[in-house]
Tab-separated table of C-alpha atoms and ligand atoms in Angstrom:
chain	number	residue	atom	x	y	z
A	1	MET	CA	38.075	42.641	-23.080
A	2	SER	CA	34.855	41.768	-24.801
A	3	SER	CA	34.138	43.304	-28.151
A	4	PHE	CA	30.408	43.404	-27.299
A	5	PRO	CA	28.940	46.673	-26.092
A	6	ALA	CA	28.033	46.718	-22.416
A	7	ALA	CA	24.650	45.096	-21.894
A	8	ARG	CA	21.844	47.653	-21.765
A	9	LEU	CA	18.987	45.816	-20.113
A	10	ARG	CA	17.283	49.049	-19.180
A	11	ARG	CA	16.185	49.843	-22.751
A	12	LEU	CA	13.165	47.576	-22.599
A	13	ARG	CA	12.202	48.855	-19.155
A	14	ARG	CA	12.128	52.526	-20.087
A	15	THR	CA	8.377	53.172	-20.450
A	16	PRO	CA	5.208	51.453	-19.259
A	17	ALA	CA	4.381	50.547	-22.864
A	18	LEU	CA	7.763	48.888	-23.367
A	19	ARG	CA	7.450	46.982	-20.123
A	20	ARG	CA	3.938	45.884	-21.013
A	21	THR	CA	5.000	44.716	-24.446
A	22	PHE	CA	7.929	42.682	-23.225
A	23	ALA	CA	6.351	41.227	-20.101
A	24	GLU	CA	6.984	37.481	-19.912
A	25	THR	CA	3.999	36.723	-17.722
A	26	ARG	CA	0.507	38.168	-17.784
A	27	ILE	CA	-2.460	37.798	-15.500
A	28	HIS	CA	-5.392	36.935	-17.728
A	29	PRO	CA	-8.820	36.828	-16.054
A	30	ALA	CA	-9.543	33.464	-17.707
A	31	ALA	CA	-6.701	31.935	-15.716
A	32	LEU	CA	-8.189	33.039	-12.400
A	33	VAL	CA	-10.613	31.062	-10.258
A	34	LEU	CA	-12.520	32.745	-7.444
A	35	PRO	CA	-13.070	30.721	-4.254
A	36	VAL	CA	-16.599	31.243	-2.934
A	37	PHE	CA	-18.351	30.327	0.314
A	38	VAL	CA	-22.054	29.472	0.215
A	39	LYS	CA	-23.908	29.083	3.463
A	40	GLU	CA	-27.136	27.205	3.904
A	41	GLY	CA	-30.091	29.167	5.215
A	42	ILE	CA	-28.809	32.746	5.011
A	43	GLU	CA	-30.631	35.455	3.092
A	44	GLN	CA	-27.956	38.141	2.951
A	45	PRO	CA	-24.219	37.827	2.356
A	46	SER	CA	-22.249	37.805	5.591
A	47	PRO	CA	-18.771	39.412	5.490
A	48	VAL	CA	-15.827	37.341	6.715
A	49	GLY	CA	-13.979	39.472	9.274
A	50	SER	CA	-10.541	38.036	8.631
A	51	MET	CA	-10.862	38.338	4.840
A	52	PRO	CA	-11.798	41.903	3.829
A	53	GLY	CA	-13.786	41.830	0.593
A	54	VAL	CA	-14.898	38.212	1.069
A	55	SER	CA	-18.356	37.119	2.241
A	56	GLN	CA	-20.286	33.983	2.940
A	57	HIS	CA	-23.009	33.904	0.303
A	58	SER	CA	-26.643	32.987	0.071
A	59	ILE	CA	-27.877	31.168	-3.020
A	60	THR	CA	-29.220	34.453	-4.384
A	61	SER	CA	-26.034	36.400	-3.757
A	62	VAL	CA	-23.795	33.640	-5.112
A	63	VAL	CA	-25.725	33.761	-8.383
A	64	ALA	CA	-25.182	37.528	-8.527
A	65	LEU	CA	-21.487	36.970	-7.859
A	66	ALA	CA	-21.340	34.410	-10.668
A	67	ARG	CA	-22.782	36.984	-13.062
A	68	GLU	CA	-20.093	39.436	-11.952
A	69	ALA	CA	-17.458	36.762	-12.516
A	70	VAL	CA	-18.742	36.195	-16.056
A	71	ALA	CA	-18.738	39.928	-16.758
A	72	ALA	CA	-15.149	40.146	-15.517
A	73	GLY	CA	-14.109	37.241	-17.754
A	74	LEU	CA	-13.000	34.994	-14.904
A	75	GLY	CA	-12.178	31.390	-15.635
A	76	GLY	CA	-14.350	29.998	-12.901
A	77	MET	CA	-15.427	29.739	-9.313
A	78	ILE	CA	-14.657	27.049	-6.737
A	79	LEU	CA	-17.415	26.457	-4.222
A	80	PHE	CA	-17.159	25.678	-0.527
A	81	GLY	CA	-20.320	24.890	1.405
A	82	ILE	CA	-21.296	25.654	4.974
A	83	PRO	CA	-24.179	23.380	5.964
A	84	ALA	CA	-26.823	24.256	8.531
A	85	THR	CA	-26.139	21.052	10.484
A	86	LYS	CA	-23.051	18.881	10.848
A	87	ASP	CA	-22.545	15.294	12.020
A	88	ALA	CA	-19.677	12.910	12.794
A	89	GLU	CA	-19.680	11.468	9.262
A	90	GLY	CA	-20.049	14.721	7.363
A	91	SER	CA	-23.119	13.439	5.556
A	92	GLY	CA	-24.168	16.966	4.560
A	93	GLY	CA	-21.390	16.816	1.963
A	94	TRP	CA	-23.167	14.301	-0.228
A	95	ASP	CA	-26.738	15.475	0.335
A	96	PRO	CA	-28.100	16.193	-3.150
A	97	ALA	CA	-30.214	18.942	-1.558
A	98	GLY	CA	-27.133	20.347	0.240
A	99	VAL	CA	-25.933	23.878	-0.188
A	100	VAL	CA	-23.205	23.194	-2.775
A	101	PRO	CA	-25.391	21.139	-5.152
A	102	GLU	CA	-28.112	23.761	-4.771
A	103	ALA	CA	-25.669	26.565	-5.573
A	104	LEU	CA	-24.218	24.650	-8.525
A	105	ARG	CA	-27.649	24.170	-10.057
A	106	ALA	CA	-28.625	27.812	-9.478
A	107	ILE	CA	-25.386	29.186	-10.927
A	108	ARG	CA	-25.495	26.853	-13.902
A	109	SER	CA	-29.011	27.832	-14.774
A	110	ALA	CA	-28.075	31.531	-14.498
A	111	VAL	CA	-24.799	31.566	-16.454
A	112	GLY	CA	-24.779	28.312	-18.471
A	113	ASP	CA	-21.295	27.267	-19.523
A	114	GLU	CA	-19.809	30.751	-19.258
A	115	LEU	CA	-17.929	29.827	-16.081
A	116	VAL	CA	-16.102	26.674	-15.108
A	117	LEU	CA	-17.721	25.472	-11.903
A	118	TRP	CA	-15.402	23.745	-9.470
A	119	ALA	CA	-16.399	22.033	-6.245
A	120	ASP	CA	-13.894	21.495	-3.464
A	121	VAL	CA	-14.246	17.972	-2.104
A	122	CYS	CA	-13.505	17.532	1.596
A	123	GLN	CA	-15.487	16.721	4.689
A	124	CYS	CA	-14.085	19.307	7.090
A	125	GLU	CA	-16.964	21.730	6.567
A	126	TYR	CA	-19.500	18.958	7.163
A	127	THR	CA	-18.186	17.081	10.205
A	128	ASP	CA	-19.106	18.294	13.693
A	129	HIS	CA	-15.494	17.746	14.850
A	130	GLY	CA	-14.093	19.669	11.857
A	131	HIS	CA	-11.788	16.932	10.622
A	132	CYS	CA	-11.533	15.891	6.990
A	133	GLY	CA	-13.402	12.601	7.450
A	134	PRO	CA	-14.715	10.210	10.097
A	135	LEU	CA	-12.370	9.528	13.022
A	136	ASP	CA	-11.048	6.307	14.536
A	137	ALA	CA	-10.858	5.586	18.271
A	138	ASP	CA	-7.645	7.627	18.475
A	139	ASP	CA	-9.254	10.630	16.754
A	140	ARG	CA	-7.314	10.095	13.548
A	141	VAL	CA	-9.087	10.492	10.228
A	142	ARG	CA	-9.938	7.067	8.771
A	143	ASN	CA	-8.372	7.163	5.326
A	144	ASP	CA	-10.604	4.829	3.366
A	145	ALA	CA	-13.811	5.882	5.082
A	146	ALA	CA	-12.986	9.506	4.301
A	147	VAL	CA	-12.292	8.617	0.673
A	148	ALA	CA	-15.623	6.773	0.410
A	149	GLY	CA	-17.298	9.977	1.607
A	150	TYR	CA	-15.355	12.071	-0.923
A	151	VAL	CA	-16.617	9.818	-3.720
A	152	ARG	CA	-20.203	10.370	-2.597
A	153	ASP	CA	-19.565	14.137	-2.351
A	154	ALA	CA	-17.992	14.274	-5.805
A	155	VAL	CA	-20.848	12.354	-7.420
A	156	ALA	CA	-23.377	14.678	-5.770
A	157	TYR	CA	-21.509	17.720	-7.113
A	158	ALA	CA	-21.143	16.175	-10.563
A	159	ASP	CA	-24.864	15.339	-10.587
A	160	ALA	CA	-25.530	19.009	-9.781
A	161	GLY	CA	-23.417	20.166	-12.725
A	162	ALA	CA	-19.831	20.655	-11.488
A	163	ASP	CA	-17.256	20.696	-14.291
A	164	VAL	CA	-14.335	20.082	-11.950
A	165	VAL	CA	-14.022	18.391	-8.590
A	166	ALA	CA	-11.006	19.226	-6.474
A	167	PRO	CA	-10.268	16.734	-3.701
A	168	SER	CA	-8.511	18.642	-0.917
A	169	GLY	CA	-8.522	16.108	1.900
A	170	MET	CA	-5.035	14.673	1.229
A	171	MET	CA	-6.176	11.101	1.859
A	172	ASP	CA	-4.144	8.417	0.130
A	173	GLY	CA	-5.807	7.040	-2.987
A	174	GLN	CA	-8.435	9.776	-3.224
A	175	VAL	CA	-7.856	10.623	-6.888
A	176	ALA	CA	-8.126	7.024	-8.122
A	177	ALA	CA	-11.252	6.456	-6.037
A	178	LEU	CA	-12.870	9.632	-7.349
A	179	ARG	CA	-12.095	8.746	-10.958
A	180	THR	CA	-13.569	5.263	-10.554
A	181	GLY	CA	-16.606	6.563	-8.670
A	182	LEU	CA	-17.310	9.393	-11.118
A	183	ASP	CA	-16.986	7.099	-14.125
A	184	ALA	CA	-19.277	4.509	-12.540
A	185	ALA	CA	-21.878	7.239	-12.032
A	186	GLY	CA	-21.666	8.272	-15.694
A	187	HIS	CA	-19.509	11.332	-15.075
A	188	GLU	CA	-16.555	10.468	-17.326
A	189	GLY	CA	-16.536	14.109	-18.435
A	190	VAL	CA	-16.007	15.606	-14.993
A	191	ALA	CA	-12.384	16.606	-14.434
A	192	ILE	CA	-10.336	16.074	-11.291
A	193	VAL	CA	-7.963	18.838	-10.285
A	194	ALA	CA	-6.054	17.185	-7.486
A	195	TYR	CA	-4.728	19.146	-4.549
A	196	ALA	CA	-1.592	17.079	-5.082
A	197	ALA	CA	0.810	18.869	-2.790
A	198	LYS	CA	-1.210	20.466	-0.043
A	199	TYR	CA	0.760	21.464	3.004
A	200	ALA	CA	-0.341	21.576	6.645
A	201	SER	CA	-0.222	25.349	6.678
A	202	ALA	CA	-0.760	28.187	9.111
A	203	PHE	CA	-1.924	30.224	6.112
A	204	TYR	CA	-5.357	28.521	6.135
A	205	GLY	CA	-6.390	30.358	9.311
A	206	PRO	CA	-8.872	32.865	7.824
A	207	PHE	CA	-10.424	30.150	5.614
A	208	ARG	CA	-11.440	28.229	8.693
A	209	ASP	CA	-13.449	31.269	9.841
A	210	ALA	CA	-14.968	31.677	6.410
A	211	ALA	CA	-15.842	28.002	5.980
A	212	GLU	CA	-16.584	27.442	9.670
A	213	SER	CA	-14.320	24.407	9.450
A	214	GLY	CA	-12.107	24.878	12.495
A	215	MET	CA	-11.264	21.703	14.396
A	216	VAL	CA	-12.538	20.870	17.854
A	217	GLY	CA	-9.047	19.553	18.640
A	218	GLY	CA	-5.938	18.372	16.864
A	219	ASP	CA	-4.632	19.492	13.499
A	220	ARG	CA	-4.233	18.246	9.941
A	221	ALA	CA	-0.536	17.431	10.103
A	222	GLY	CA	-1.282	13.699	10.051
A	223	HIS	CA	-2.444	13.878	6.445
A	224	GLN	CA	-1.399	17.205	4.928
A	225	MET	CA	2.240	17.626	3.937
A	226	ASP	CA	5.023	18.933	6.109
A	227	ALA	CA	6.366	22.340	5.084
A	228	ALA	CA	9.894	20.964	5.157
A	229	ASN	CA	9.377	18.565	2.283
A	230	ARG	CA	9.902	19.029	-1.426
A	231	ARG	CA	10.976	15.533	-2.520
A	232	GLU	CA	7.836	14.179	-0.943
A	233	ALA	CA	5.835	16.609	-3.088
A	234	ARG	CA	7.247	14.888	-6.179
A	235	ARG	CA	5.866	11.600	-4.931
A	236	GLU	CA	2.462	13.181	-4.290
A	237	LEU	CA	2.443	14.729	-7.759
A	238	ASP	CA	3.524	11.495	-9.460
A	239	LEU	CA	0.891	9.464	-7.637
A	240	ASP	CA	-1.905	11.848	-8.545
A	241	VAL	CA	-0.837	11.762	-12.187
A	242	ALA	CA	-0.798	7.960	-12.070
A	243	GLU	CA	-4.214	7.913	-10.404
A	244	GLY	CA	-5.736	9.915	-13.234
A	245	ALA	CA	-5.677	13.569	-12.205
A	246	ASP	CA	-6.434	15.987	-15.052
A	247	ALA	CA	-4.461	18.825	-13.492
A	248	LEU	CA	-2.305	19.297	-10.424
A	249	MET	CA	-2.718	21.828	-7.666
A	250	ILE	CA	-0.182	23.200	-5.203
A	251	LYS	CA	-1.360	24.868	-2.009
A	252	PRO	CA	-0.536	27.342	-0.484
A	253	ALA	CA	1.157	29.165	-3.346
A	254	LEU	CA	3.645	31.888	-2.436
A	255	PRO	CA	5.527	29.978	0.283
A	256	TYR	CA	5.732	26.961	-2.073
A	257	LEU	CA	6.813	28.468	-5.399
A	258	ASP	CA	9.586	25.876	-5.611
A	259	VAL	CA	6.924	23.184	-5.586
A	260	VAL	CA	4.890	25.005	-8.249
A	261	LEU	CA	7.996	25.066	-10.426
A	262	GLU	CA	8.659	21.432	-9.642
A	263	ALA	CA	5.157	20.475	-10.802
A	264	ARG	CA	5.529	22.570	-13.951
A	265	GLU	CA	8.860	21.021	-14.918
A	266	ARG	CA	8.105	17.451	-13.908
A	267	HIS	CA	4.697	16.959	-15.530
A	268	ASP	CA	2.930	18.153	-18.636
A	269	LEU	CA	-0.447	18.443	-16.929
A	270	PRO	CA	-1.829	21.906	-16.242
A	271	VAL	CA	-0.685	23.281	-12.900
A	272	ALA	CA	-2.958	25.227	-10.601
A	273	ALA	CA	-1.885	27.010	-7.442
A	274	TYR	CA	-4.090	28.124	-4.569
A	275	HIS	CA	-3.229	31.585	-3.248
A	276	VAL	CA	-4.856	30.858	0.091
A	277	SER	CA	-6.800	32.841	2.663
A	278	GLY	CA	-3.811	33.779	4.821
A	279	GLU	CA	-1.798	34.963	1.831
A	280	TYR	CA	-4.727	37.198	0.881
A	281	ALA	CA	-5.468	38.373	4.421
A	282	MET	CA	-1.855	39.373	5.112
A	283	VAL	CA	-1.842	41.722	2.150
A	284	LYS	CA	-5.243	43.172	3.069
A	285	ALA	CA	-4.260	43.677	6.697
A	286	ALA	CA	-0.981	45.393	5.900
A	287	ALA	CA	-2.698	47.568	3.293
A	288	GLU	CA	-5.397	48.598	5.767
A	289	ARG	CA	-2.640	49.871	8.037
A	290	GLY	CA	-1.100	51.747	5.160
A	291	TRP	CA	2.034	49.633	5.371
A	292	ILE	CA	1.986	48.395	1.791
A	293	ASP	CA	0.195	49.160	-1.448
A	294	GLY	CA	-2.361	46.364	-1.339
A	295	GLU	CA	-3.281	46.368	-5.023
A	296	ARG	CA	0.302	46.197	-6.150
A	297	ALA	CA	1.222	43.577	-3.578
A	298	MET	CA	-1.721	41.394	-4.591
A	299	ARG	CA	-0.855	41.703	-8.285
A	300	GLU	CA	2.806	40.958	-7.616
A	301	SER	CA	1.824	37.901	-5.566
A	302	VAL	CA	-0.332	36.378	-8.284
A	303	LEU	CA	2.082	37.340	-11.049
A	304	SER	CA	4.881	35.583	-9.152
A	305	ILE	CA	2.776	32.446	-8.759
A	306	MET	CA	2.220	32.413	-12.509
A	307	ARG	CA	5.870	33.175	-13.247
A	308	ALA	CA	6.813	30.140	-11.147
A	309	GLY	CA	4.737	27.994	-13.488
A	310	ALA	CA	1.076	28.048	-12.495
A	311	ASP	CA	-1.322	28.061	-15.433
A	312	VAL	CA	-4.291	28.755	-13.198
A	313	VAL	CA	-4.439	30.602	-9.877
A	314	LEU	CA	-7.216	30.261	-7.334
A	315	THR	CA	-7.341	33.586	-5.531
A	316	TYR	CA	-9.783	35.637	-3.467
A	317	ALA	CA	-8.469	38.641	-5.378
A	318	ALA	CA	-9.636	37.254	-8.738
A	319	LEU	CA	-12.322	39.872	-9.362
A	320	ASP	CA	-10.084	42.779	-8.334
A	321	LEU	CA	-7.268	41.532	-10.540
A	322	ALA	CA	-9.577	40.952	-13.500
A	323	ARG	CA	-11.031	44.456	-13.234
A	324	ASP	CA	-7.588	45.956	-13.390
A	325	SER	CA	-5.859	44.007	-16.125
A	326	SER	CA	-3.653	46.943	-17.029
A	327	ARG	CA	-0.683	44.572	-16.681
B	401	PBG	C1	-10.248	21.851	2.971
B	401	PBG	C2	-9.672	23.115	2.470
B	401	PBG	C3	-8.976	24.076	3.194
B	401	PBG	C4	-8.666	25.091	2.298
B	401	PBG	C5	-9.194	24.726	1.069
B	401	PBG	N1	-9.785	23.486	1.197
B	401	PBG	C6	-8.675	24.179	4.632
B	401	PBG	C7	-7.851	23.171	5.306
B	401	PBG	O1	-7.227	22.294	4.718
B	401	PBG	O2	-7.833	23.260	6.532
B	401	PBG	C8	-7.933	26.345	2.625
B	401	PBG	C9	-8.039	27.423	1.621
B	401	PBG	C10	-7.619	28.749	2.106
B	401	PBG	O3	-6.981	28.911	3.157
B	401	PBG	O4	-7.925	29.720	1.411
B	401	PBG	N2	-11.598	21.742	2.614
């Protein structure tokens, strides 16, 4: 009936060069952030069994990794610390001589402003019970006490040179408290990328090996979001915007692409998504068995996260993806 010729969508797919030219989404190394584990008191990097290609780093090896990240053109690195000793309060998190401040200073002096340095802010790596802050008599995380700790952590990281702090504890009011605390300490220039919609996820399993942040008992479902909820994510996003977040993060990424899109369409702030340990480990494990092409699956994962609306992706595959930016 139509007088138009039949649609020929295959013309622009015919050759690799055509596909490359007309691609709507590209993975640029500058939009990738590499999560990094630094462990107090080790001399050599220690591989993380459940995350092939990922290691816990010493201060020396994390500096070498930062130089590699600069050479690869990565946007930045986000640091997680593993302290030598833990206590009920998680006081190692705000120790100015702690492993994250030490790493921040060492990396900054090695690479200057060539990399954006992010510090994750949570207490789960620093408490002896593994929860995200001090507990009440019923073993629930005390919201405001945890937030007070996060403010001390964030100021310690800012003092050590962090450009970005990323509160991941999912306590109510954490973004506003961090903004007030950072400003009061003279760190008006330090940005907050809020883990706005962070779900209580089974995909964090390998991270808890890497960060040695497994819980002695219980789980995080009392403060992280329920996988069933998308409307609630809007409320989390809106609150973090109102509290002064500079950018919004969704985590995990692939199982929550609807939430990434939601954040992109609802707010004008930059959107980051965290392609988490389990998402990475699944691809690596299947590839090791020869069941999938790991490089392609990793690229497709991160490309899809960006297509859904993420401006920035935190991924353990950042260096691999940056080295092969053929697409
Ligand atoms: C909390 C934190 C976690 C991750 C990032 N920050 C773990 C958790 O909430 O239990 C997980 C990241 C990943 O799985 O790669 N500090």
